[in-house]
PDB file of C-alpha atoms and ligand atoms in Angstrom:
ATOM      1  CA  MET A  29    -158.834 -34.503   1.437  1.00  0.00           C
ATOM      2  CA  ALA A  30    -158.288 -33.987   5.166  1.00  0.00           C
ATOM      3  CA  ILE A  31    -159.157 -30.427   6.189  1.00  0.00           C
ATOM      4  CA  ILE A  32    -157.925 -31.067   9.740  1.00  0.00           C
ATOM      5  CA  GLU A  33    -155.078 -33.399  10.467  1.00  0.00           C
ATOM      6  CA  THR A  34    -153.098 -33.820  13.647  1.00  0.00           C
ATOM      7  CA  ARG A  35    -150.081 -36.050  14.019  1.00  0.00           C
ATOM      8  CA  ASN A  36    -148.892 -37.210  17.443  1.00  0.00           C
ATOM      9  CA  LEU A  37    -150.195 -34.023  19.003  1.00  0.00           C
ATOM     10  CA  THR A  38    -149.286 -33.684  22.676  1.00  0.00           C
ATOM     11  CA  TYR A  39    -149.883 -30.499  24.643  1.00  0.00           C
ATOM     12  CA  THR A  40    -149.180 -29.523  28.248  1.00  0.00           C
ATOM     13  CA  TYR A  41    -150.607 -26.292  29.776  1.00  0.00           C
ATOM     14  CA  PRO A  42    -148.034 -24.018  31.470  1.00  0.00           C
ATOM     15  CA  GLY A  43    -147.177 -25.392  34.883  1.00  0.00           C
ATOM     16  CA  ALA A  44    -149.287 -28.555  34.456  1.00  0.00           C
ATOM     17  CA  ALA A  45    -147.756 -31.817  35.658  1.00  0.00           C
ATOM     18  CA  TRP A  46    -149.006 -33.869  32.702  1.00  0.00           C
ATOM     19  CA  PRO A  47    -150.288 -33.300  29.168  1.00  0.00           C
ATOM     20  CA  ALA A  48    -153.978 -32.403  28.592  1.00  0.00           C
ATOM     21  CA  ILE A  49    -153.880 -34.200  25.242  1.00  0.00           C
ATOM     22  CA  LYS A  50    -151.516 -37.027  24.392  1.00  0.00           C
ATOM     23  CA  ASP A  51    -150.369 -38.367  21.065  1.00  0.00           C
ATOM     24  CA  VAL A  52    -153.549 -37.369  19.217  1.00  0.00           C
ATOM     25  CA  SER A  53    -153.513 -38.352  15.534  1.00  0.00           C
ATOM     26  CA  ILE A  54    -156.792 -37.706  13.735  1.00  0.00           C
ATOM     27  CA  LYS A  55    -158.016 -36.789  10.269  1.00  0.00           C
ATOM     28  CA  ILE A  56    -161.221 -34.918   9.525  1.00  0.00           C
ATOM     29  CA  GLU A  57    -162.203 -34.873   5.871  1.00  0.00           C
ATOM     30  CA  LYS A  58    -163.537 -31.824   4.031  1.00  0.00           C
ATOM     31  CA  GLY A  59    -167.342 -31.661   4.218  1.00  0.00           C
ATOM     32  CA  GLU A  60    -167.617 -34.066   7.139  1.00  0.00           C
ATOM     33  CA  PHE A  61    -169.833 -33.707  10.183  1.00  0.00           C
ATOM     34  CA  ALA A  62    -167.493 -34.931  12.918  1.00  0.00           C
ATOM     35  CA  LEU A  63    -168.510 -35.450  16.511  1.00  0.00           C
ATOM     36  CA  ILE A  64    -165.976 -35.396  19.351  1.00  0.00           C
ATOM     37  CA  THR A  65    -167.086 -36.800  22.680  1.00  0.00           C
ATOM     38  CA  GLY A  66    -165.715 -38.275  25.899  1.00  0.00           C
ATOM     39  CA  PRO A  67    -165.836 -37.780  29.678  1.00  0.00           C
ATOM     40  CA  SER A  68    -165.356 -34.370  31.318  1.00  0.00           C
ATOM     41  CA  GLY A  69    -161.715 -33.300  31.407  1.00  0.00           C
ATOM     42  CA  CYS A  70    -160.619 -35.725  28.658  1.00  0.00           C
ATOM     43  CA  GLY A  71    -159.209 -32.889  26.515  1.00  0.00           C
ATOM     44  CA  LYS A  72    -161.966 -32.026  24.017  1.00  0.00           C
ATOM     45  CA  THR A  73    -161.782 -28.248  24.516  1.00  0.00           C
ATOM     46  CA  THR A  74    -157.991 -28.359  24.495  1.00  0.00           C
ATOM     47  CA  LEU A  75    -158.042 -30.137  21.124  1.00  0.00           C
ATOM     48  CA  CYS A  76    -160.450 -27.494  19.724  1.00  0.00           C
ATOM     49  CA  ARG A  77    -158.056 -24.755  20.868  1.00  0.00           C
ATOM     50  CA  CYS A  78    -155.397 -26.382  18.688  1.00  0.00           C
ATOM     51  CA  PHE A  79    -157.603 -26.239  15.598  1.00  0.00           C
ATOM     52  CA  ASN A  80    -157.760 -22.432  15.438  1.00  0.00           C
ATOM     53  CA  GLY A  81    -154.352 -21.656  16.864  1.00  0.00           C
ATOM     54  CA  LEU A  82    -155.391 -20.521  20.380  1.00  0.00           C
ATOM     55  CA  ILE A  83    -152.861 -23.228  21.221  1.00  0.00           C
ATOM     56  CA  PRO A  84    -149.963 -22.434  20.781  1.00  0.00           C
ATOM     57  CA  HIS A  85    -150.435 -18.688  20.052  1.00  0.00           C
ATOM     58  CA  PHE A  86    -152.542 -17.682  23.068  1.00  0.00           C
ATOM     59  CA  TYR A  87    -151.968 -20.562  25.504  1.00  0.00           C
ATOM     60  CA  GLN A  88    -148.242 -21.065  25.879  1.00  0.00           C
ATOM     61  CA  GLY A  89    -147.134 -24.367  27.385  1.00  0.00           C
ATOM     62  CA  GLU A  90    -145.494 -27.187  25.506  1.00  0.00           C
ATOM     63  CA  LEU A  91    -146.719 -28.446  22.148  1.00  0.00           C
ATOM     64  CA  GLN A  92    -145.342 -31.421  20.281  1.00  0.00           C
ATOM     65  CA  GLY A  93    -146.454 -32.925  16.994  1.00  0.00           C
ATOM     66  CA  GLU A  94    -148.242 -31.451  13.991  1.00  0.00           C
ATOM     67  CA  ILE A  95    -151.553 -29.653  13.360  1.00  0.00           C
ATOM     68  CA  MET A  96    -152.574 -28.900   9.787  1.00  0.00           C
ATOM     69  CA  VAL A  97    -155.837 -27.041   9.170  1.00  0.00           C
ATOM     70  CA  ALA A  98    -157.039 -26.005   5.705  1.00  0.00           C
ATOM     71  CA  GLY A  99    -153.577 -26.714   4.359  1.00  0.00           C
ATOM     72  CA  LEU A 100    -151.861 -24.475   6.934  1.00  0.00           C
ATOM     73  CA  ARG A 101    -149.471 -25.519   9.670  1.00  0.00           C
ATOM     74  CA  VAL A 102    -151.255 -23.894  12.626  1.00  0.00           C
ATOM     75  CA  GLN A 103    -148.023 -23.260  14.532  1.00  0.00           C
ATOM     76  CA  GLU A 104    -146.870 -20.911  11.754  1.00  0.00           C
ATOM     77  CA  HIS A 105    -150.032 -18.839  11.235  1.00  0.00           C
ATOM     78  CA  PRO A 106    -151.463 -16.248  13.659  1.00  0.00           C
ATOM     79  CA  ILE A 107    -154.945 -16.604  15.217  1.00  0.00           C
ATOM     80  CA  TYR A 108    -156.479 -13.817  13.081  1.00  0.00           C
ATOM     81  CA  GLU A 109    -155.404 -15.633   9.931  1.00  0.00           C
ATOM     82  CA  MET A 110    -156.626 -19.018  11.189  1.00  0.00           C
ATOM     83  CA  ALA A 111    -159.976 -17.366  12.037  1.00  0.00           C
ATOM     84  CA  THR A 112    -160.705 -16.897   8.325  1.00  0.00           C
ATOM     85  CA  HIS A 113    -160.474 -20.693   7.897  1.00  0.00           C
ATOM     86  CA  VAL A 114    -161.808 -22.034  11.215  1.00  0.00           C
ATOM     87  CA  GLY A 115    -164.614 -20.511  13.277  1.00  0.00           C
ATOM     88  CA  LEU A 116    -164.861 -21.495  16.926  1.00  0.00           C
ATOM     89  CA  VAL A 117    -168.167 -21.336  18.843  1.00  0.00           C
ATOM     90  CA  PHE A 118    -167.932 -21.820  22.583  1.00  0.00           C
ATOM     91  CA  GLN A 119    -170.150 -23.224  25.307  1.00  0.00           C
ATOM     92  CA  ASN A 120    -171.234 -19.909  26.720  1.00  0.00           C
ATOM     93  CA  PRO A 121    -172.425 -17.411  24.066  1.00  0.00           C
ATOM     94  CA  GLU A 122    -172.379 -14.480  26.523  1.00  0.00           C
ATOM     95  CA  ASN A 123    -168.589 -14.566  26.485  1.00  0.00           C
ATOM     96  CA  GLN A 124    -168.432 -13.936  22.749  1.00  0.00           C
ATOM     97  CA  LEU A 125    -171.116 -11.232  22.427  1.00  0.00           C
ATOM     98  CA  PHE A 126    -170.324  -7.663  23.381  1.00  0.00           C
ATOM     99  CA  ALA A 127    -171.647  -5.179  20.789  1.00  0.00           C
ATOM    100  CA  LEU A 128    -174.756  -3.018  21.158  1.00  0.00           C
ATOM    101  CA  SER A 129    -176.654  -4.797  18.426  1.00  0.00           C
ATOM    102  CA  VAL A 130    -176.797  -8.266  16.930  1.00  0.00           C
ATOM    103  CA  GLU A 131    -175.701  -7.063  13.492  1.00  0.00           C
ATOM    104  CA  LYS A 132    -172.719  -5.160  14.934  1.00  0.00           C
ATOM    105  CA  ASP A 133    -171.645  -8.331  16.712  1.00  0.00           C
ATOM    106  CA  VAL A 134    -171.927 -10.378  13.537  1.00  0.00           C
ATOM    107  CA  ALA A 135    -169.996  -7.722  11.569  1.00  0.00           C
ATOM    108  CA  PHE A 136    -167.190  -7.413  14.124  1.00  0.00           C
ATOM    109  CA  GLY A 137    -164.791 -10.029  12.717  1.00  0.00           C
ATOM    110  CA  LEU A 138    -165.125  -8.690   9.173  1.00  0.00           C
ATOM    111  CA  GLU A 139    -164.581  -5.085  10.287  1.00  0.00           C
ATOM    112  CA  ASN A 140    -161.382  -6.181  11.986  1.00  0.00           C
ATOM    113  CA  LEU A 141    -160.182  -7.659   8.720  1.00  0.00           C
ATOM    114  CA  GLY A 142    -160.915  -4.375   6.921  1.00  0.00           C
ATOM    115  CA  THR A 143    -163.554  -5.929   4.655  1.00  0.00           C
ATOM    116  CA  PRO A 144    -165.331  -3.326   2.447  1.00  0.00           C
ATOM    117  CA  ARG A 145    -168.617  -1.978   3.889  1.00  0.00           C
ATOM    118  CA  GLU A 146    -170.836  -3.338   1.078  1.00  0.00           C
ATOM    119  CA  GLU A 147    -169.357  -6.824   1.420  1.00  0.00           C
ATOM    120  CA  ILE A 148    -169.852  -6.732   5.208  1.00  0.00           C
ATOM    121  CA  ARG A 149    -173.520  -5.787   4.753  1.00  0.00           C
ATOM    122  CA  LYS A 150    -174.052  -8.691   2.335  1.00  0.00           C
ATOM    123  CA  ARG A 151    -172.332 -11.293   4.469  1.00  0.00           C
ATOM    124  CA  VAL A 152    -173.978 -10.167   7.718  1.00  0.00           C
ATOM    125  CA  ASP A 153    -177.460 -10.347   6.165  1.00  0.00           C
ATOM    126  CA  TRP A 154    -176.646 -13.767   4.710  1.00  0.00           C
ATOM    127  CA  ALA A 155    -175.434 -15.128   8.077  1.00  0.00           C
ATOM    128  CA  LEU A 156    -178.462 -13.677   9.909  1.00  0.00           C
ATOM    129  CA  GLU A 157    -180.864 -15.269   7.397  1.00  0.00           C
ATOM    130  CA  LEU A 158    -179.175 -18.658   7.586  1.00  0.00           C
ATOM    131  CA  THR A 159    -179.340 -18.801  11.357  1.00  0.00           C
ATOM    132  CA  GLY A 160    -182.931 -17.541  11.406  1.00  0.00           C
ATOM    133  CA  ILE A 161    -182.301 -14.337  13.385  1.00  0.00           C
ATOM    134  CA  TYR A 162    -182.608 -11.650  10.697  1.00  0.00           C
ATOM    135  CA  GLU A 163    -185.521 -10.047  12.510  1.00  0.00           C
ATOM    136  CA  LEU A 164    -183.404  -9.759  15.679  1.00  0.00           C
ATOM    137  CA  ARG A 165    -180.640  -7.766  13.954  1.00  0.00           C
ATOM    138  CA  GLU A 166    -181.245  -4.488  15.810  1.00  0.00           C
ATOM    139  CA  ARG A 167    -181.710  -6.050  19.239  1.00  0.00           C
ATOM    140  CA  THR A 168    -179.146  -5.975  22.042  1.00  0.00           C
ATOM    141  CA  PRO A 169    -177.523  -9.427  22.307  1.00  0.00           C
ATOM    142  CA  THR A 170    -177.572  -9.430  26.118  1.00  0.00           C
ATOM    143  CA  GLU A 171    -181.370  -9.220  26.232  1.00  0.00           C
ATOM    144  CA  LEU A 172    -181.871 -12.283  24.004  1.00  0.00           C
ATOM    145  CA  SER A 173    -182.549 -15.841  25.159  1.00  0.00           C
ATOM    146  CA  GLY A 174    -179.691 -18.354  25.422  1.00  0.00           C
ATOM    147  CA  GLY A 175    -180.755 -20.068  22.192  1.00  0.00           C
ATOM    148  CA  GLN A 176    -180.926 -16.771  20.294  1.00  0.00           C
ATOM    149  CA  GLN A 177    -177.534 -15.715  21.664  1.00  0.00           C
ATOM    150  CA  GLN A 178    -176.009 -18.969  20.506  1.00  0.00           C
ATOM    151  CA  ARG A 179    -177.424 -18.312  17.024  1.00  0.00           C
ATOM    152  CA  VAL A 180    -175.760 -14.882  17.074  1.00  0.00           C
ATOM    153  CA  ALA A 181    -172.461 -16.551  17.985  1.00  0.00           C
ATOM    154  CA  ILE A 182    -172.875 -19.007  15.091  1.00  0.00           C
ATOM    155  CA  ALA A 183    -173.824 -16.171  12.701  1.00  0.00           C
ATOM    156  CA  SER A 184    -170.697 -14.223  13.759  1.00  0.00           C
ATOM    157  CA  VAL A 185    -168.546 -17.193  12.837  1.00  0.00           C
ATOM    158  CA  LEU A 186    -170.435 -17.846   9.585  1.00  0.00           C
ATOM    159  CA  ALA A 187    -170.031 -14.259   8.402  1.00  0.00           C
ATOM    160  CA  MET A 188    -166.316 -14.992   8.100  1.00  0.00           C
ATOM    161  CA  GLN A 189    -167.226 -17.810   5.694  1.00  0.00           C
ATOM    162  CA  PRO A 190    -164.794 -20.298   7.197  1.00  0.00           C
ATOM    163  CA  GLU A 191    -164.293 -23.757   5.679  1.00  0.00           C
ATOM    164  CA  VAL A 192    -164.579 -25.359   9.105  1.00  0.00           C
ATOM    165  CA  ILE A 193    -166.757 -24.530  12.070  1.00  0.00           C
ATOM    166  CA  VAL A 194    -165.852 -25.974  15.447  1.00  0.00           C
ATOM    167  CA  LEU A 195    -168.554 -25.899  18.123  1.00  0.00           C
ATOM    168  CA  ASP A 196    -167.581 -26.770  21.679  1.00  0.00           C
ATOM    169  CA  GLU A 197    -170.714 -27.947  23.535  1.00  0.00           C
ATOM    170  CA  PRO A 198    -172.704 -25.079  22.009  1.00  0.00           C
ATOM    171  CA  THR A 199    -175.986 -26.047  23.659  1.00  0.00           C
ATOM    172  CA  SER A 200    -175.013 -27.030  27.166  1.00  0.00           C
ATOM    173  CA  PHE A 201    -176.950 -24.062  28.586  1.00  0.00           C
ATOM    174  CA  LEU A 202    -180.059 -24.748  26.505  1.00  0.00           C
ATOM    175  CA  ASP A 203    -183.065 -26.992  27.122  1.00  0.00           C
ATOM    176  CA  PRO A 204    -183.406 -30.068  24.842  1.00  0.00           C
ATOM    177  CA  LEU A 205    -185.781 -28.285  22.428  1.00  0.00           C
ATOM    178  CA  GLY A 206    -183.517 -25.227  22.113  1.00  0.00           C
ATOM    179  CA  ALA A 207    -180.563 -27.579  21.649  1.00  0.00           C
ATOM    180  CA  LYS A 208    -182.359 -29.540  18.941  1.00  0.00           C
ATOM    181  CA  LYS A 209    -183.039 -26.355  16.974  1.00  0.00           C
ATOM    182  CA  ILE A 210    -179.373 -25.331  17.107  1.00  0.00           C
ATOM    183  CA  PHE A 211    -178.234 -28.780  15.963  1.00  0.00           C
ATOM    184  CA  GLU A 212    -180.659 -28.569  13.039  1.00  0.00           C
ATOM    185  CA  VAL A 213    -179.164 -25.222  11.984  1.00  0.00           C
ATOM    186  CA  ILE A 214    -175.659 -26.702  12.199  1.00  0.00           C
ATOM    187  CA  TYR A 215    -176.686 -29.771  10.215  1.00  0.00           C
ATOM    188  CA  GLU A 216    -178.159 -27.613   7.447  1.00  0.00           C
ATOM    189  CA  LEU A 217    -174.974 -25.564   7.199  1.00  0.00           C
ATOM    190  CA  ASN A 218    -173.090 -28.815   6.771  1.00  0.00           C
ATOM    191  CA  ARG A 219    -175.417 -30.383   4.201  1.00  0.00           C
ATOM    192  CA  LYS A 220    -176.396 -27.306   2.203  1.00  0.00           C
ATOM    193  CA  LEU A 221    -173.172 -25.300   2.224  1.00  0.00           C
ATOM    194  CA  GLY A 222    -170.717 -28.168   2.622  1.00  0.00           C
ATOM    195  CA  ILE A 223    -169.063 -26.489   5.631  1.00  0.00           C
ATOM    196  CA  THR A 224    -167.027 -28.989   7.613  1.00  0.00           C
ATOM    197  CA  VAL A 225    -168.469 -29.255  11.124  1.00  0.00           C
ATOM    198  CA  VAL A 226    -166.618 -30.381  14.227  1.00  0.00           C
ATOM    199  CA  LEU A 227    -169.058 -30.652  17.103  1.00  0.00           C
ATOM    200  CA  VAL A 228    -168.013 -31.417  20.678  1.00  0.00           C
ATOM    201  CA  GLU A 229    -171.020 -32.861  22.423  1.00  0.00           C
ATOM    202  CA  HIS A 230    -171.977 -35.396  25.038  1.00  0.00           C
ATOM    203  CA  ARG A 231    -175.714 -35.465  24.208  1.00  0.00           C
ATOM    204  CA  LEU A 232    -175.378 -38.193  21.600  1.00  0.00           C
ATOM    205  CA  ASP A 233    -179.112 -38.884  21.709  1.00  0.00           C
ATOM    206  CA  LEU A 234    -179.586 -35.559  19.927  1.00  0.00           C
ATOM    207  CA  THR A 235    -176.543 -35.504  17.666  1.00  0.00           C
ATOM    208  CA  ALA A 236    -175.223 -38.961  16.709  1.00  0.00           C
ATOM    209  CA  LYS A 237    -177.663 -39.228  13.800  1.00  0.00           C
ATOM    210  CA  TYR A 238    -176.071 -36.187  12.108  1.00  0.00           C
ATOM    211  CA  ALA A 239    -172.492 -37.415  12.300  1.00  0.00           C
ATOM    212  CA  ASP A 240    -170.407 -39.019   9.543  1.00  0.00           C
ATOM    213  CA  HIS A 241    -167.508 -39.525  11.909  1.00  0.00           C
ATOM    214  CA  ILE A 242    -167.126 -39.863  15.661  1.00  0.00           C
ATOM    215  CA  ILE A 243    -164.013 -39.465  17.780  1.00  0.00           C
ATOM    216  CA  ILE A 244    -164.118 -40.611  21.399  1.00  0.00           C
ATOM    217  CA  MET A 245    -161.473 -39.345  23.802  1.00  0.00           C
ATOM    218  CA  ASP A 246    -160.567 -40.516  27.265  1.00  0.00           C
ATOM    219  CA  ASP A 247    -157.860 -39.144  29.532  1.00  0.00           C
ATOM    220  CA  GLY A 248    -156.276 -36.977  26.814  1.00  0.00           C
ATOM    221  CA  LYS A 249    -156.140 -39.748  24.229  1.00  0.00           C
ATOM    222  CA  VAL A 250    -158.236 -40.750  21.252  1.00  0.00           C
ATOM    223  CA  VAL A 251    -159.635 -44.169  22.121  1.00  0.00           C
ATOM    224  CA  LEU A 252    -162.165 -44.735  19.326  1.00  0.00           C
ATOM    225  CA  ASP A 253    -162.311 -43.113  15.902  1.00  0.00           C
ATOM    226  CA  GLY A 254    -164.540 -44.093  13.002  1.00  0.00           C
ATOM    227  CA  GLU A 255    -168.039 -44.511  11.580  1.00  0.00           C
ATOM    228  CA  PRO A 256    -170.718 -43.690  14.216  1.00  0.00           C
ATOM    229  CA  HIS A 257    -172.891 -46.830  13.828  1.00  0.00           C
ATOM    230  CA  GLU A 258    -169.870 -49.055  14.211  1.00  0.00           C
ATOM    231  CA  ILE A 259    -168.269 -47.123  17.060  1.00  0.00           C
ATOM    232  CA  LEU A 260    -171.416 -46.572  19.123  1.00  0.00           C
ATOM    233  CA  ASN A 261    -172.410 -50.223  18.848  1.00  0.00           C
ATOM    234  CA  SER A 262    -169.009 -51.359  20.152  1.00  0.00           C
ATOM    235  CA  ASP A 263    -168.405 -52.724  23.648  1.00  0.00           C
ATOM    236  CA  GLN A 264    -165.552 -50.269  24.201  1.00  0.00           C
ATOM    237  CA  ALA A 265    -167.869 -47.254  23.754  1.00  0.00           C
ATOM    238  CA  ARG A 266    -170.168 -48.646  26.447  1.00  0.00           C
ATOM    239  CA  LEU A 267    -167.264 -49.348  28.795  1.00  0.00           C
ATOM    240  CA  ILE A 268    -165.804 -45.826  28.561  1.00  0.00           C
ATOM    241  CA  GLY A 269    -169.145 -44.525  29.805  1.00  0.00           C
ATOM    242  CA  VAL A 270    -169.942 -42.456  26.718  1.00  0.00           C
ATOM    243  CA  GLY A 271    -173.642 -41.551  26.580  1.00  0.00           C
ATOM    244  CA  ILE A 272    -174.615 -44.100  23.919  1.00  0.00           C
ATOM    245  CA  PRO A 273    -177.923 -43.066  22.265  1.00  0.00           C
ATOM    246  CA  LYS A 274    -180.926 -44.670  24.003  1.00  0.00           C
ATOM    247  CA  ALA A 275    -182.118 -46.056  20.670  1.00  0.00           C
ATOM    248  CA  THR A 276    -178.789 -47.868  20.233  1.00  0.00           C
ATOM    249  CA  ARG A 277    -179.037 -49.397  23.738  1.00  0.00           C
ATOM    250  CA  LEU A 278    -182.612 -50.522  23.155  1.00  0.00           C
ATOM    251  CA  TYR A 279    -181.555 -52.155  19.883  1.00  0.00           C
ATOM    252  CA  GLN A 280    -178.758 -54.038  21.644  1.00  0.00           C
ATOM    253  CA  ILE A 281    -181.158 -55.292  24.322  1.00  0.00           C
ATOM    254  CA  LEU A 282    -183.999 -56.262  21.962  1.00  0.00           C
ATOM    255  CA  ARG A 283    -181.961 -57.917  19.274  1.00  0.00           C
ATOM    256  CA  THR A 284    -182.391 -61.677  19.723  1.00  0.00           C
ATOM    257  CA  ASP A 285    -183.161 -64.679  17.575  1.00  0.00           C
ATOM    258  CA  GLU A 286    -186.820 -63.885  17.988  1.00  0.00           C
ATOM    259  CA  VAL A 287    -186.710 -60.160  17.347  1.00  0.00           C
ATOM    260  CA  LYS A 288    -184.964 -59.649  14.044  1.00  0.00           C
ATOM    261  CA  LEU A 289    -183.687 -56.104  13.787  1.00  0.00           C
ATOM    262  CA  GLY A 290    -181.711 -56.013  10.581  1.00  0.00           C
ATOM    263  CA  GLY A 291    -179.534 -53.378   8.934  1.00  0.00           C
ATOM    264  CA  LYS A 292    -177.552 -50.664  10.642  1.00  0.00           C
ATOM    265  CA  VAL A 293    -177.751 -50.045  14.370  1.00  0.00           C
ATOM    266  CA  PRO A 294    -180.065 -47.044  15.072  1.00  0.00           C
ATOM    267  CA  LEU A 295    -178.669 -43.808  16.535  1.00  0.00           C
ATOM    268  CA  SER A 296    -181.945 -41.938  17.153  1.00  0.00           C
ATOM    269  CA  SER A 297    -185.547 -42.675  18.165  1.00  0.00           C
ATOM    270  CA  GLU A 298    -186.686 -42.052  14.565  1.00  0.00           C
ATOM    271  CA  GLU A 299    -184.280 -44.695  13.268  1.00  0.00           C
ATOM    272  CA  MET A 300    -185.364 -47.116  16.032  1.00  0.00           C
ATOM    273  CA  ALA A 301    -189.062 -46.585  15.274  1.00  0.00           C
ATOM    274  CA  GLU A 302    -188.388 -47.473  11.640  1.00  0.00           C
ATOM    275  CA  LYS A 303    -186.626 -50.697  12.712  1.00  0.00           C
ATOM    276  CA  ILE A 304    -189.511 -51.737  14.953  1.00  0.00           C
ATOM    277  CA  ARG A 305    -191.994 -51.112  12.136  1.00  0.00           C
ATOM    278  CA  GLU A 306    -189.896 -53.382   9.903  1.00  0.00           C
ATOM    279  CA  ALA A 307    -189.558 -56.080  12.611  1.00  0.00           C
ATOM    280  CA  LEU A 308    -193.325 -56.103  13.170  1.00  0.00           C
ATOM    281  CA  LYS A 309    -193.851 -57.030   9.545  1.00  0.00           C
ATOM    282  CA  HIS A 310    -191.814 -60.196  10.062  1.00  0.00           C
ATOM    283  CA  LEU A 311    -193.179 -61.384  13.408  1.00  0.00           C
TER     284      LEU A 311
HETATM  285  N1  ATP B 418    -156.467 -23.076  30.680  1.00  0.00           N
HETATM  286  C1  ATP B 418    -156.051 -24.190  31.284  1.00  0.00           C
HETATM  287  N2  ATP B 418    -154.933 -24.199  32.059  1.00  0.00           N
HETATM  288  C2  ATP B 418    -154.506 -25.335  32.658  1.00  0.00           C
HETATM  289  N3  ATP B 418    -155.096 -26.528  32.558  1.00  0.00           N
HETATM  290  C3  ATP B 418    -156.209 -26.590  31.783  1.00  0.00           C
HETATM  291  C4  ATP B 418    -156.738 -25.429  31.129  1.00  0.00           C
HETATM  292  N4  ATP B 418    -157.856 -25.788  30.448  1.00  0.00           N
HETATM  293  C5  ATP B 418    -158.007 -27.116  30.676  1.00  0.00           C
HETATM  294  N5  ATP B 418    -157.026 -27.594  31.473  1.00  0.00           N
HETATM  295  C6  ATP B 418    -156.847 -29.009  31.912  1.00  0.00           C
HETATM  296  O1  ATP B 418    -156.678 -29.816  30.755  1.00  0.00           O
HETATM  297  C7  ATP B 418    -157.378 -31.052  30.883  1.00  0.00           C
HETATM  298  C8  ATP B 418    -158.364 -31.189  29.732  1.00  0.00           C
HETATM  299  O2  ATP B 418    -159.365 -30.187  29.886  1.00  0.00           O
HETATM  300  P1  ATP B 418    -160.405 -29.808  28.757  1.00  0.00           P
HETATM  301  O3  ATP B 418    -161.093 -28.583  29.205  1.00  0.00           O
HETATM  302  O4  ATP B 418    -159.727 -29.790  27.451  1.00  0.00           O
HETATM  303  O5  ATP B 418    -161.387 -31.089  28.840  1.00  0.00           O
HETATM  304  P2  ATP B 418    -162.853 -31.260  28.225  1.00  0.00           P
HETATM  305  O6  ATP B 418    -162.882 -32.630  27.641  1.00  0.00           O
HETATM  306  O7  ATP B 418    -163.173 -30.125  27.333  1.00  0.00           O
HETATM  307  O8  ATP B 418    -163.789 -31.239  29.524  1.00  0.00           O
HETATM  308  P3  ATP B 418    -165.331 -30.765  29.673  1.00  0.00           P
HETATM  309  O9  ATP B 418    -166.169 -31.904  29.132  1.00  0.00           O
HETATM  310  O10 ATP B 418    -165.512 -30.625  31.148  1.00  0.00           O
HETATM  311  O11 ATP B 418    -165.513 -29.500  28.913  1.00  0.00           O
HETATM  312  C9  ATP B 418    -158.031 -31.028  32.251  1.00  0.00           C
HETATM  313  O12 ATP B 418    -157.196 -31.729  33.134  1.00  0.00           O
HETATM  314  C10 ATP B 418    -158.091 -29.556  32.592  1.00  0.00           C
HETATM  315  O13 ATP B 418    -158.026 -29.355  33.976  1.00  0.00           O
HETATM  316 MG1   MG B 419    -164.708 -28.682  27.319  1.00  0.00          MG
END
């Protein structure tokens, strides 16, 4: 079952001369880990804003086509209602943290919904445990590191127990190690809890291996959509200038009659190392 489906979605910001996204028709299945990527300005953030109703409820402008999320037609349901189904985590965690303590921040969304105190306590503790920041619960968010702040932002979204979590370049202010840790947390949420994940990311070296589905956008349009191994090994992906994983490039260069690299194309250094070990056996 598709948990997110758009049909011929076209959106133009107020006063803009042309649409930011054009004729986007995609389906994301329940439980999937979907990756959205593409060059800067291609419309990734704009598409995410459609998933939780920021477009059209907060950003006016002109919207055509359909967006269905968790069985709801987004155009007809207010942002606060959509927020119980879709959690959005942005690039810059500072912009979403404001309370005096981590646990108050994580509780904020639930308090707004009028959730009973006991239930809030339970859910906040659960979200803090899952994201590995329980021991930071009494700290002030602004004095935490970027990686810790991003975990708080993820915990705040998780506390709402949404079916889908959408993360828009959540690690662009983190170093590769900090980024890796965040991606591991996200992957666990997907595998263990079955939460559908939509991750916008250009660092495919770090993330392609987690994805079941990849959508590549260019100039407001979806240009490639499908299974990651297939899509990332295609000539089109290389031509658009998407950051193909280094392991995938190395595989394409090495694969000859002499070097037999069988099976699926690798998307990470671990997968490439495994292939080389196999190839060595046959040389
Ligand atoms: N609030 C806004 N008002 C007007 N135009 C906007 C607004 N936000 C984005 N745009 C425009 O919409 C287009 C798509 O931008 P968007 O931010 O969705 O791209 P993106 O793929 O997320 O880029 P990046 O990789 O840099 O984050 C761009 O031309 C951008 O200038
Ligand atoms: Mg963006």
